[in-house]
CSV table of C-alpha atoms in Angstrom, one decimal:
chain,number,residue,atom,x,y,z
W,1,MET,CA,16.6,-32.0,21.0
W,2,SER,CA,14.8,-30.3,23.9
W,3,THR,CA,11.9,-27.9,23.5
W,4,THR,CA,11.5,-24.7,25.5
W,5,PRO,CA,8.2,-23.0,26.3
W,6,THR,CA,8.9,-19.3,25.6
W,7,SER,CA,6.3,-17.4,27.6
W,8,GLN,CA,3.9,-17.7,30.5
W,9,LYS,CA,1.5,-15.2,29.0
W,10,PRO,CA,-0.6,-16.5,26.1
W,11,ILE,CA,-0.5,-14.5,22.8
W,12,ASP,CA,-3.8,-12.8,21.7
W,13,PRO,CA,-4.6,-14.7,18.4
W,14,SER,CA,-6.7,-11.6,17.2
W,15,ILE,CA,-3.4,-9.8,16.3
W,16,PHE,CA,-2.9,-12.1,13.3
W,17,LYS,CA,-4.9,-10.4,10.5
W,18,ALA,CA,-5.4,-11.4,6.8
W,19,TYR,CA,-2.1,-9.8,5.6
W,20,ASP,CA,-0.1,-9.0,8.7
W,21,VAL,CA,0.2,-8.8,12.5
W,22,ARG,CA,-1.5,-5.7,14.0
W,23,GLY,CA,-2.5,-4.6,17.5
W,24,ILE,CA,-2.2,-2.0,20.3
W,25,TYR,CA,1.2,-2.1,21.8
W,26,GLY,CA,1.3,-3.2,25.4
W,27,ARG,CA,-2.2,-4.6,25.3
W,28,ASP,CA,-2.6,-7.0,22.4
W,29,LEU,CA,0.9,-6.8,21.0
W,30,THR,CA,3.7,-7.0,23.6
W,31,ASP,CA,7.5,-7.4,23.5
W,32,GLU,CA,7.0,-11.0,24.8
W,33,ALA,CA,4.6,-11.7,21.9
W,34,ALA,CA,7.2,-10.3,19.4
W,35,TYR,CA,9.9,-12.6,20.8
W,36,THR,CA,7.6,-15.6,20.5
W,37,ILE,CA,6.6,-14.6,16.9
W,38,GLY,CA,10.3,-14.2,16.1
W,39,ARG,CA,11.0,-17.8,17.2
W,40,ALA,CA,7.9,-19.1,15.4
W,41,ALA,CA,8.8,-17.3,12.1
W,42,ALA,CA,12.4,-18.6,12.3
W,43,LEU,CA,11.2,-22.2,12.9
W,44,TYR,CA,8.4,-22.2,10.3
W,45,LEU,CA,10.5,-20.5,7.5
W,46,GLY,CA,13.5,-22.7,8.1
W,47,VAL,CA,15.9,-20.1,6.5
W,48,PRO,CA,19.4,-19.2,7.5
W,49,GLU,CA,18.7,-15.5,7.9
W,50,ILE,CA,15.8,-13.0,8.1
W,51,ALA,CA,16.0,-9.2,7.4
W,52,VAL,CA,14.2,-6.9,9.9
W,53,GLY,CA,13.3,-3.3,9.3
W,54,ARG,CA,11.3,-1.0,11.6
W,55,ASP,CA,9.4,2.4,11.4
W,56,MET,CA,9.6,5.3,13.7
W,57,ARG,CA,6.8,4.4,16.1
W,58,LEU,CA,7.6,4.7,19.8
W,59,SER,CA,7.3,1.0,20.3
W,60,SER,CA,9.2,-0.1,17.2
W,61,PRO,CA,12.7,-0.3,18.7
W,62,ALA,CA,11.5,-2.5,21.6
W,63,LEU,CA,9.4,-4.8,19.3
W,64,ALA,CA,12.3,-5.1,16.7
W,65,ALA,CA,14.7,-6.0,19.5
W,66,ALA,CA,12.4,-8.6,20.9
W,67,LEU,CA,11.6,-10.1,17.4
W,68,ILE,CA,15.4,-10.2,16.6
W,69,ARG,CA,16.1,-11.9,19.9
W,70,GLY,CA,13.4,-14.5,19.1
W,71,ILE,CA,14.9,-15.1,15.6
W,72,THR,CA,18.4,-15.5,16.9
W,73,ASP,CA,17.4,-17.7,19.9
W,74,GLN,CA,15.9,-20.0,17.3
W,75,GLY,CA,19.3,-20.3,15.6
W,76,VAL,CA,18.7,-18.0,12.7
W,77,ASN,CA,20.7,-14.9,11.8
W,78,ALA,CA,18.9,-11.5,11.8
W,79,VAL,CA,20.0,-8.7,9.5
W,80,ASP,CA,19.0,-5.6,11.4
W,81,LEU,CA,18.3,-2.9,8.8
W,82,GLY,CA,17.3,-0.3,11.4
W,83,LEU,CA,14.9,2.4,10.4
W,84,THR,CA,13.4,1.7,6.9
W,85,THR,CA,10.3,2.3,4.9
W,86,THR,CA,8.3,-0.8,4.1
W,87,ASP,CA,9.1,-0.6,0.4
W,88,GLU,CA,12.8,-0.4,1.4
W,89,LEU,CA,12.5,-3.7,3.4
W,90,TYR,CA,11.0,-5.4,0.3
W,91,PHE,CA,13.8,-3.9,-1.8
W,92,ALA,CA,16.5,-5.2,0.6
W,93,VAL,CA,15.0,-8.7,0.6
W,94,GLY,CA,14.8,-8.7,-3.2
W,95,LYS,CA,18.1,-7.0,-4.0
W,96,PHE,CA,20.3,-8.8,-1.5
W,97,ASN,CA,18.6,-12.2,-1.8
W,98,TYR,CA,17.5,-12.5,1.8
W,99,PRO,CA,15.3,-15.5,2.1
W,100,ALA,CA,12.7,-13.7,4.3
W,101,GLY,CA,12.0,-10.3,5.8
W,102,VAL,CA,9.9,-8.7,8.6
W,103,MET,CA,8.9,-5.1,8.8
W,104,ILE,CA,7.8,-3.7,12.2
W,105,THR,CA,5.1,-1.1,11.4
W,106,ALA,CA,1.4,-0.4,11.7
W,107,SER,CA,1.4,1.7,8.5
W,108,HIS,CA,-1.3,4.4,8.7
W,109,ASN,CA,-2.8,3.3,12.1
W,110,PRO,CA,-2.8,5.7,15.1
W,111,GLY,CA,0.4,5.8,17.3
W,112,GLU,CA,-0.6,3.3,19.9
W,113,TYR,CA,-0.7,0.5,17.2
W,114,ASN,CA,2.1,-1.5,15.9
W,115,GLY,CA,2.5,-4.6,13.8
W,116,MET,CA,4.6,-6.8,11.5
W,117,LYS,CA,4.5,-7.5,7.8
W,118,PHE,CA,6.3,-10.7,6.6
W,119,CYS,CA,7.7,-11.7,3.2
W,120,ARG,CA,9.7,-14.5,1.7
W,121,ALA,CA,12.5,-14.4,-0.8
W,122,GLN,CA,12.1,-12.0,-3.7
W,123,ALA,CA,9.7,-10.0,-1.5
W,124,ALA,CA,6.8,-12.5,-2.0
W,125,PRO,CA,4.2,-11.5,0.7
W,126,ILE,CA,3.3,-13.9,3.5
W,127,SER,CA,-0.4,-13.6,4.4
W,128,LEU,CA,-2.7,-15.8,6.5
W,129,ASP,CA,-3.3,-18.3,3.6
W,130,SER,CA,0.4,-18.4,2.6
W,131,GLY,CA,2.2,-19.0,5.9
W,132,LEU,CA,1.1,-16.5,8.5
W,133,ALA,CA,-1.5,-19.0,9.9
W,134,GLU,CA,1.3,-21.5,10.5
W,135,ILE,CA,3.5,-18.9,12.2
W,136,ARG,CA,0.5,-18.0,14.4
W,137,ASP,CA,-0.2,-21.6,15.4
W,138,LEU,CA,3.5,-22.2,16.3
W,139,ALA,CA,3.5,-18.9,18.3
W,140,LEU,CA,0.3,-19.9,20.1
W,141,ARG,CA,1.7,-23.3,21.0
W,142,GLY,CA,4.9,-21.7,22.3
W,143,GLN,CA,7.0,-24.9,22.2
W,144,PHE,CA,10.3,-24.5,20.3
W,145,PRO,CA,13.2,-26.9,19.8
W,146,GLU,CA,16.5,-25.6,21.1
W,147,PRO,CA,18.9,-25.0,18.3
W,148,ALA,CA,22.5,-26.2,18.3
W,149,ARG,CA,23.7,-22.6,18.3
W,150,LYS,CA,22.2,-19.1,18.5
W,151,GLY,CA,22.0,-16.9,15.4
W,152,GLN,CA,24.0,-13.7,14.9
W,153,VAL,CA,22.8,-10.1,14.4
W,154,ILE,CA,24.2,-8.3,11.4
W,155,GLN,CA,23.7,-4.5,11.1
W,156,ARG,CA,23.1,-3.2,7.6
W,157,ASP,CA,21.9,0.2,6.2
W,158,VAL,CA,20.5,-0.1,2.7
W,159,THR,CA,18.9,3.3,2.4
W,160,ASP,CA,21.4,4.7,-0.2
W,161,ASP,CA,21.0,1.5,-2.2
W,162,TYR,CA,17.2,1.8,-2.2
W,163,VAL,CA,17.4,5.5,-3.2
W,164,ALA,CA,19.6,4.6,-6.2
W,165,HIS,CA,17.2,1.8,-7.1
W,166,ALA,CA,14.1,4.0,-7.0
W,167,LEU,CA,15.9,6.7,-9.1
W,168,SER,CA,16.8,4.1,-11.7
W,169,PHE,CA,13.1,4.1,-12.8
W,170,ILE,CA,13.5,7.6,-14.2
W,171,ASP,CA,15.9,9.6,-16.3
W,172,VAL,CA,17.1,12.1,-13.7
W,173,SER,CA,18.6,14.3,-16.4
W,174,LYS,CA,15.1,15.0,-17.7
W,175,VAL,CA,13.7,16.2,-14.3
W,176,ARG,CA,13.2,20.0,-14.3
W,177,PRO,CA,13.9,22.2,-11.3
W,178,LEU,CA,10.3,21.9,-9.9
W,179,LYS,CA,9.2,23.1,-6.5
W,180,VAL,CA,7.8,20.2,-4.6
W,181,VAL,CA,6.0,19.9,-1.2
W,182,ILE,CA,6.3,16.6,0.6
W,183,ASP,CA,4.2,15.9,3.8
W,184,ALA,CA,5.9,13.0,5.6
W,185,GLY,CA,3.3,13.1,8.5
W,186,ASN,CA,6.3,12.5,10.9
W,187,GLY,CA,6.7,9.1,9.3
W,188,MET,CA,9.4,7.3,7.4
W,189,ALA,CA,9.2,9.6,4.3
W,190,GLY,CA,11.0,12.1,6.5
W,191,LEU,CA,14.1,9.9,6.5
W,192,ILE,CA,14.2,8.9,2.9
W,193,MET,CA,13.0,12.0,1.0
W,194,PRO,CA,16.0,14.3,1.8
W,195,ARG,CA,18.3,11.5,0.5
W,196,VAL,CA,16.2,11.2,-2.8
W,197,PHE,CA,16.1,15.0,-3.4
W,198,GLN,CA,19.9,15.2,-3.1
W,199,HIS,CA,20.0,13.7,-6.6
W,200,LEU,CA,17.3,15.9,-8.1
W,201,PRO,CA,17.4,19.5,-9.3
W,202,CYS,CA,14.1,20.2,-7.5
W,203,GLU,CA,13.4,22.5,-4.5
W,204,LEU,CA,12.1,20.3,-1.7
W,205,ILE,CA,9.7,22.0,0.8
W,206,PRO,CA,9.4,19.6,3.7
W,207,LEU,CA,6.3,19.2,6.0
W,208,TYR,CA,6.7,17.2,9.3
W,209,PHE,CA,10.0,15.4,8.4
W,210,GLU,CA,10.9,14.9,12.1
W,211,LEU,CA,10.4,11.2,12.8
W,212,ASP,CA,7.9,11.2,15.7
W,213,GLY,CA,5.7,8.3,16.7
W,214,HIS,CA,3.4,10.7,18.6
W,215,PHE,CA,2.2,12.0,15.2
W,216,PRO,CA,2.0,15.6,16.7
W,217,ASN,CA,0.7,17.2,13.5
W,218,HIS,CA,-1.8,14.8,12.0
W,219,PRO,CA,-2.2,11.0,11.7
W,220,ALA,CA,0.1,9.6,8.9
W,221,SER,CA,-3.0,8.4,7.0
W,222,PRO,CA,-3.3,10.4,3.8
W,223,ILE,CA,-6.3,8.4,2.6
W,224,GLU,CA,-8.4,10.5,5.0
W,225,PRO,CA,-9.1,13.9,3.4
W,226,GLU,CA,-8.5,15.8,6.6
W,227,ASN,CA,-4.9,14.6,6.7
W,228,MET,CA,-4.2,16.1,3.2
W,229,VAL,CA,-5.2,19.7,4.1
W,230,ASP,CA,-1.7,20.8,5.2
W,231,VAL,CA,0.0,19.7,2.0
W,232,GLN,CA,-2.8,21.2,-0.1
W,233,ARG,CA,-2.5,24.5,1.7
W,234,LYS,CA,1.3,24.6,1.5
W,235,VAL,CA,1.3,23.8,-2.3
W,236,ARG,CA,-1.0,26.8,-2.9
W,237,GLU,CA,0.9,29.0,-0.4
W,238,VAL,CA,4.3,28.6,-2.0
W,239,GLY,CA,3.1,28.1,-5.6
W,240,ALA,CA,4.6,24.6,-5.8
W,241,ASP,CA,4.5,22.5,-9.0
W,242,LEU,CA,3.1,19.6,-7.1
W,243,GLY,CA,3.0,18.0,-3.7
W,244,ALA,CA,2.6,14.5,-2.1
W,245,ALA,CA,1.7,13.0,1.3
W,246,PHE,CA,3.0,9.6,2.4
W,247,ASP,CA,1.6,7.3,5.0
W,248,GLY,CA,3.6,6.3,8.2
W,249,ASP,CA,5.7,3.5,6.7
W,250,ALA,CA,6.0,5.5,3.4
W,251,ASP,CA,4.8,2.8,1.0
W,252,ARG,CA,1.7,4.7,-0.1
W,253,MET,CA,1.7,8.1,-1.8
W,254,PHE,CA,-1.1,10.6,-2.4
W,255,PRO,CA,-0.2,13.4,-4.8
W,256,VAL,CA,-1.6,17.0,-5.0
W,257,ASP,CA,-1.6,19.1,-8.2
W,258,GLU,CA,-0.3,22.7,-8.5
W,259,GLN,CA,-3.8,24.0,-7.6
W,260,GLY,CA,-3.8,21.9,-4.4
W,261,ASN,CA,-6.3,19.3,-5.6
W,262,VAL,CA,-5.7,15.7,-4.4
W,263,ILE,CA,-5.1,13.2,-7.3
W,264,ASP,CA,-6.8,9.9,-6.5
W,265,GLY,CA,-5.3,6.5,-6.9
W,266,SER,CA,-7.1,5.9,-10.2
W,267,MET,CA,-5.5,8.9,-11.9
W,268,VAL,CA,-2.1,8.1,-10.4
W,269,THR,CA,-2.5,4.6,-11.9
W,270,ALA,CA,-3.4,6.2,-15.3
W,271,LEU,CA,-0.4,8.6,-15.2
W,272,VAL,CA,2.1,5.9,-14.2
W,273,ALA,CA,0.7,3.6,-16.8
W,274,GLN,CA,1.2,6.3,-19.4
W,275,SER,CA,4.8,6.9,-18.4
W,276,LEU,CA,5.7,3.2,-18.3
W,277,LEU,CA,4.0,2.3,-21.6
W,278,ARG,CA,6.1,5.0,-23.4
W,279,LYS,CA,9.2,3.2,-22.1
W,280,HIS,CA,7.8,-0.4,-22.5
W,281,PRO,CA,5.4,-0.4,-25.4
W,282,GLY,CA,2.8,-3.2,-25.4
W,283,ALA,CA,3.4,-4.0,-21.7
W,284,THR,CA,0.7,-5.7,-19.5
W,285,ILE,CA,-0.7,-3.5,-16.7
W,286,LEU,CA,-3.0,-4.6,-13.9
W,287,TYR,CA,-5.7,-2.4,-12.3
W,288,ASN,CA,-8.1,-3.4,-9.6
W,289,LEU,CA,-11.8,-3.5,-10.4
W,290,ILE,CA,-12.8,-0.4,-8.6
W,291,VAL,CA,-10.2,1.8,-10.4
W,292,SER,CA,-11.8,4.3,-12.9
W,293,ARG,CA,-12.8,2.8,-16.3
W,294,SER,CA,-10.6,5.6,-17.7
W,295,VAL,CA,-7.5,3.5,-16.7
W,296,PRO,CA,-8.0,0.4,-18.9
W,297,GLU,CA,-9.2,2.8,-21.8
W,298,LEU,CA,-5.9,4.7,-21.6
W,299,ILE,CA,-3.8,1.5,-21.4
W,300,GLU,CA,-5.5,0.0,-24.4
W,301,ARG,CA,-5.4,3.3,-26.3
W,302,MET,CA,-1.6,3.3,-25.8
W,303,GLY,CA,-1.3,-0.3,-27.1
W,304,GLY,CA,-0.8,-1.9,-23.7
W,305,LYS,CA,-2.7,-4.9,-22.3
W,306,ALA,CA,-5.1,-4.0,-19.4
W,307,VAL,CA,-5.9,-6.8,-17.0
W,308,ARG,CA,-8.6,-6.3,-14.3
W,309,THR,CA,-8.0,-7.9,-10.9
W,310,ARG,CA,-9.4,-8.3,-7.5
W,311,VAL,CA,-8.7,-5.7,-4.7
W,312,GLY,CA,-5.7,-6.6,-2.5
W,313,HIS,CA,-1.9,-6.8,-2.8
W,314,SER,CA,-1.7,-10.6,-2.5
W,315,TYR,CA,-3.9,-11.1,-5.6
W,316,ILE,CA,-2.3,-8.4,-7.6
W,317,LYS,CA,1.3,-9.4,-6.9
W,318,ALA,CA,0.6,-13.1,-7.7
W,319,GLN,CA,-1.2,-12.1,-11.0
W,320,MET,CA,1.6,-9.7,-11.9
W,321,ARG,CA,4.2,-12.5,-11.6
W,322,GLU,CA,2.0,-14.9,-13.6
W,323,LEU,CA,1.5,-12.4,-16.5
W,324,ASN,CA,4.9,-10.6,-16.2
W,325,ALA,CA,3.0,-7.4,-15.8
W,326,ILE,CA,5.1,-4.3,-15.6
W,327,PHE,CA,2.8,-2.4,-13.2
W,328,GLY,CA,-0.3,-2.7,-11.1
W,329,GLY,CA,-2.3,0.1,-9.5
W,330,GLU,CA,-5.0,0.3,-6.8
W,331,HIS,CA,-7.4,3.1,-5.8
W,332,SER,CA,-5.9,3.0,-2.3
W,333,GLY,CA,-2.5,4.5,-3.2
W,334,HIS,CA,-0.7,1.1,-3.6
W,335,PHE,CA,1.4,1.0,-6.8
W,336,TYR,CA,3.3,-2.2,-7.7
W,337,PHE,CA,6.3,-2.6,-10.0
W,338,ARG,CA,7.6,-5.7,-11.7
W,339,ASP,CA,11.2,-4.4,-11.6
W,340,ASN,CA,10.8,-3.8,-7.9
W,341,TRP,CA,10.2,-7.5,-7.2
W,342,TYR,CA,6.5,-6.9,-7.8
W,343,ALA,CA,6.3,-5.0,-4.5
W,344,ASP,CA,4.6,-1.7,-4.0
W,345,SER,CA,6.5,1.6,-3.8
W,346,GLY,CA,5.0,5.0,-3.3
W,347,LEU,CA,8.4,6.5,-3.9
W,348,ILE,CA,8.8,5.0,-7.4
W,349,ALA,CA,5.3,6.1,-8.3
W,350,PHE,CA,6.1,9.6,-7.1
W,351,LEU,CA,9.4,9.8,-9.1
W,352,LEU,CA,7.6,8.7,-12.3
W,353,LEU,CA,5.0,11.5,-11.8
W,354,LEU,CA,7.9,14.0,-11.3
W,355,GLU,CA,9.5,12.8,-14.5
W,356,LEU,CA,6.2,12.9,-16.5
W,357,VAL,CA,5.5,16.5,-15.4
W,358,SER,CA,9.0,17.5,-16.4
W,359,ILE,CA,9.0,15.8,-19.8
W,360,GLU,CA,5.5,17.0,-20.7
W,361,ASN,CA,6.3,20.5,-19.4
W,362,LYS,CA,2.7,20.9,-18.4
W,363,PRO,CA,1.1,21.3,-14.9
W,364,LEU,CA,-0.1,18.1,-13.3
W,365,SER,CA,-3.8,19.3,-13.5
W,366,GLU,CA,-3.4,19.6,-17.4
W,367,LEU,CA,-2.0,16.0,-17.6
W,368,ILE,CA,-5.0,14.7,-15.7
W,369,ARG,CA,-7.7,16.6,-17.4
W,370,PRO,CA,-8.1,14.5,-20.6
W,371,LEU,CA,-8.0,11.3,-18.4
W,372,ASN,CA,-10.3,12.3,-15.6
W,373,THR,CA,-13.5,12.3,-17.6
W,374,ARG,CA,-15.8,10.5,-15.0
W,375,VAL,CA,-16.9,11.1,-11.4
W,376,ARG,CA,-16.2,8.6,-8.6
W,377,SER,CA,-17.9,8.3,-5.2
W,378,GLY,CA,-14.8,6.9,-3.4
W,379,GLU,CA,-15.3,3.9,-1.1
W,380,ILE,CA,-18.3,4.1,1.2
W,381,ASN,CA,-18.8,1.5,4.0
W,382,SER,CA,-22.1,0.3,5.3
W,383,ARG,CA,-22.6,-2.2,8.2
W,384,VAL,CA,-25.1,-4.9,7.3
W,385,SER,CA,-26.5,-7.9,9.1
W,386,ASP,CA,-26.5,-10.3,6.2
W,387,VAL,CA,-23.7,-9.6,3.7
W,388,GLN,CA,-24.4,-12.4,1.3
W,389,GLY,CA,-28.2,-11.8,1.4
W,390,LYS,CA,-27.7,-8.1,0.6
W,391,LEU,CA,-25.4,-8.8,-2.3
W,392,GLU,CA,-28.0,-11.2,-3.8
W,393,ALA,CA,-30.8,-8.6,-3.3
W,394,LEU,CA,-28.7,-6.0,-5.2
W,395,VAL,CA,-28.2,-8.4,-8.1
W,396,GLU,CA,-32.0,-9.2,-8.1
W,397,ARG,CA,-32.9,-5.5,-8.0
W,398,TYR,CA,-30.3,-4.1,-10.5
W,399,GLY,CA,-29.2,-7.1,-12.5
W,400,PRO,CA,-32.0,-7.1,-15.1
W,401,LEU,CA,-31.2,-3.5,-16.0
W,402,ALA,CA,-27.4,-4.0,-16.3
W,403,ARG,CA,-25.3,-4.6,-19.4
W,404,SER,CA,-23.2,-7.0,-17.4
W,405,VAL,CA,-23.0,-8.6,-13.9
W,406,ASP,CA,-19.6,-9.7,-12.8
W,407,ARG,CA,-18.6,-11.6,-9.6
W,408,LEU,CA,-14.8,-11.3,-9.6
W,409,ASP,CA,-14.8,-9.5,-6.2
W,410,GLY,CA,-18.2,-8.9,-4.7
W,411,ILE,CA,-20.5,-7.8,-7.5
W,412,THR,CA,-19.9,-5.3,-10.3
W,413,LEU,CA,-22.8,-4.1,-12.5
W,414,ASP,CA,-22.2,-2.0,-15.6
W,415,PHE,CA,-24.9,0.2,-17.1
W,416,GLY,CA,-22.9,2.0,-19.8
W,417,ASP,CA,-22.9,5.5,-18.5
W,418,TRP,CA,-22.4,4.4,-14.9
W,419,TRP,CA,-21.3,1.3,-12.9
W,420,PHE,CA,-21.0,0.2,-9.3
W,421,ASN,CA,-19.1,-2.4,-7.3
W,422,VAL,CA,-20.2,-3.7,-3.9
W,423,ARG,CA,-17.8,-6.0,-2.1
W,424,PRO,CA,-17.6,-7.5,1.4
W,425,SER,CA,-14.9,-6.6,3.9
W,426,ASN,CA,-12.4,-9.3,4.8
W,427,THR,CA,-12.7,-8.7,8.5
W,428,GLU,CA,-16.1,-7.1,9.4
W,429,PRO,CA,-19.8,-7.3,8.5
W,430,LEU,CA,-19.4,-4.4,6.1
W,431,LEU,CA,-20.2,-3.8,2.4
W,432,ARG,CA,-18.0,-1.4,0.5
W,433,LEU,CA,-19.6,0.6,-2.3
W,434,ASN,CA,-17.9,2.3,-5.2
W,435,VAL,CA,-19.8,4.1,-7.9
W,436,GLU,CA,-18.5,5.8,-11.1
W,437,ALA,CA,-20.6,7.7,-13.6
W,438,ASN,CA,-20.2,10.0,-16.6
W,439,THR,CA,-21.6,13.0,-14.7
W,440,ARG,CA,-21.6,14.2,-11.1
W,441,GLU,CA,-25.4,14.3,-11.0
W,442,LEU,CA,-25.8,10.7,-12.2
W,443,MET,CA,-23.1,9.5,-9.8
W,444,GLU,CA,-24.7,11.2,-6.8
W,445,ALA,CA,-28.2,10.1,-7.6
W,446,LYS,CA,-27.0,6.4,-8.0
W,447,ARG,CA,-24.8,6.5,-5.0
W,448,ASP,CA,-27.6,7.8,-2.8
W,449,GLU,CA,-30.1,5.3,-4.3
W,450,LEU,CA,-27.7,2.4,-3.7
W,451,LEU,CA,-26.8,3.4,-0.2
W,452,ALA,CA,-30.5,3.7,0.8
W,453,PHE,CA,-31.0,0.1,-0.6
W,454,ILE,CA,-27.9,-1.3,1.1
W,455,ARG,CA,-28.8,0.3,4.4
W,456,SER,CA,-32.5,-0.6,4.4
């Protein structure tokens, strides 16, 4: 069998990150690179077909076309799902038993970026340590055996199937006619939300539903407070019951209560856990170690089993499978569901909140008040020259005073009325600090003291 070199221009290896491929279109990530990665993925995975979805970025159609050409030139069929959310791509792979999938997206990054997320059968993620490094090495080598025949392209739209699947997590008949503001940030939520709300008795007030990879209104990155301002203002202006903003590929969701206050990932985890434990008493639920202590307390109070995990989707998904956990939540707006092939879905988390507000017949702020009894700093990054040295210095300084010192992911020190976690970044010489305390004064004092120590 002859081998063919695919490209004269070498691929930039820096586009291969820990969990995905990511780069600036036309500079690091080109159509030529996408074609070569398509061939490399098809060769490495050795599967008969690969499902491909894409978001609304300006470069996504060209990248998807090049990737699909690479897949089919390597003799593998490509199922072209067209425009999808990332969680819809995971759903398609799980539901229709595709042996692999690729999503063309750069999630919440600015418009000039794009990328690819890979998964195997049952939506199991492919990261650098579970196959992406091998795909990278094949792509960098650029030598591919010529297949006996080319693959076919099959077009398929799974959006209605995905909407039905997401709605199956709630009892639609229990949803009240609530007024709901959704900020799609010109991202993929603008495509899927009108299809979802067709099945709900709610009034949908859309913000920025036009798919537009220029992101003319604000970046589709709701984890940044400035990108939540529009949905907060609109909720107050129209007297909505709640609101939510989604990121560009619509797999992350950030809700807003009826007063326009942003609900953080810890409190969403608590509310979703509450909802699911009523339906599945005694279930196991995972939470990452920088989520509020109020989360495991609630899970245990309701008779569930709370399991603490490292930060990061590959750890959480693997542990959920191992423990048959029904749900996993992260501070960052990622929410994972067992009955969604352990993949994350901002849409499913949002629907569960909508159902909970309806059943309880109380405003969202009232549902959160008894759970939100502590004060969190949010994640604060500091650039340091010696990551490991600084972690050890923190243990030396604070360890003797702590009730416990834990090294599951960086270091977590618990002092009873407050705790902190410091963990290194995967990709940069950064330390990430999270502090939670019983009062605002204590949290702010400890946060400032720790930052001064870390940055000294």
